[in-house]
């Protein structure tokens, strides 16, 4: 809530770190005359403008679309990825969610597999490398079919669509005490595993993407559910269950047998 002037004065404790090799520390800044209608990133823009005017190094943070669709923004705000509101990204968070006079602590995603680039910006290219090992369809799926030519039950289409809404922000990793990437990886696997076009590479895909996830240094899932609670796109733990089912099926049977066992072909 704002003060009598309709603005807010805040104290920010911001993590500043020159690079992954150098120790970081919290630095305190004042953010004054902030409109409650500003987004959290606009508030940081205002702070950065005053730092630049004072010939100080601005705070580095990731952002791009500022509409909740690109997955670039990535701040740990008062101990929670993307801040206190459910199912939104940092760029969709408004200052009216905070109170005049409040102290706000801002940190980067913390995970070994996401090394700090500078300040609040971390390197999430491990996600890209996992995607490159199988998060696509390489078989020839032919030309664009007419609408409804491939009949897919609505419940399946909806589930695939829900998995596909993952924006790759990494909040699930930041929220997890094990820094597990299983929610992200399972969403990327499930969006393809549920659809006909994803079937030919289904079992190779799950094995290679899980192997790469482990190689990149992400932790394991212990079913705590912090990832699901903090995911801005409300990706569910069901994705992890589907991924584990496909992974163990692929390990237990030869690839051609998996289809027979699961589908009775
Ligand atoms: S599963 Fe959710 S929290 Fe994890 S990367 Fe995707 S959108 Fe972000
Ligand atoms: S800046 Fe694109 S999702 Fe936040």
Short mmCIF file of N, CA and C and ligand atoms in Angstrom, two decimals, residues 127 166-172 183-184 231-233 235, ligand 1:
data_model
loop_
_atom_site.label_atom_id
_atom_site.label_comp_id
_atom_site.label_asym_id
_atom_site.label_seq_id
_atom_site.Cartn_x
_atom_site.Cartn_y
_atom_site.Cartn_z
N UNK A 127 19.50 -25.38 -19.53
CA UNK A 127 18.17 -25.73 -20.03
C UNK A 127 18.20 -25.90 -21.56
N UNK A 166 5.07 -24.17 -20.28
CA UNK A 166 6.33 -23.92 -19.55
C UNK A 166 7.18 -22.92 -20.32
N UNK A 167 7.60 -21.86 -19.68
CA UNK A 167 8.37 -20.81 -20.35
C UNK A 167 9.88 -20.93 -20.09
N UNK A 168 10.29 -22.00 -19.38
CA UNK A 168 11.73 -22.23 -19.18
C UNK A 168 12.40 -21.20 -18.30
N UNK A 169 11.66 -20.67 -17.32
CA UNK A 169 12.23 -19.60 -16.48
C UNK A 169 13.23 -20.11 -15.44
N UNK A 170 13.02 -21.34 -14.98
CA UNK A 170 13.93 -21.91 -13.98
C UNK A 170 13.50 -21.69 -12.54
N UNK A 171 12.31 -21.13 -12.32
CA UNK A 171 11.84 -20.92 -10.95
C UNK A 171 11.70 -22.24 -10.20
N UNK A 172 11.36 -23.30 -10.93
CA UNK A 172 11.21 -24.62 -10.31
C UNK A 172 12.54 -25.07 -9.70
N UNK A 183 10.71 -30.63 -13.08
CA UNK A 183 9.44 -30.07 -13.54
C UNK A 183 9.61 -29.51 -14.95
N UNK A 184 10.67 -28.77 -15.16
CA UNK A 184 10.95 -28.21 -16.50
C UNK A 184 11.13 -29.34 -17.53
N UNK A 231 5.76 -22.40 -9.60
CA UNK A 231 5.81 -22.27 -11.06
C UNK A 231 4.82 -21.20 -11.53
N UNK A 232 5.28 -20.20 -12.29
CA UNK A 232 4.36 -19.15 -12.74
C UNK A 232 3.34 -19.65 -13.74
N UNK A 233 3.57 -20.81 -14.35
CA UNK A 233 2.63 -21.34 -15.34
C UNK A 233 1.85 -22.54 -14.80
N UNK A 235 2.64 -25.50 -13.90
CA UNK A 235 2.97 -26.84 -14.40
C UNK A 235 2.87 -27.81 -13.22
S1 LIG B 1 8.17 -25.68 -15.06
FE1 LIG B 1 7.38 -23.64 -14.42
S2 LIG B 1 8.99 -22.84 -13.07
FE2 LIG B 1 9.92 -24.51 -14.25
S3 LIG B 1 10.85 -23.56 -16.05
FE3 LIG B 1 8.75 -24.18 -16.65
S4 LIG B 1 7.49 -22.35 -16.26
FE4 LIG B 1 9.41 -22.01 -15.13
#
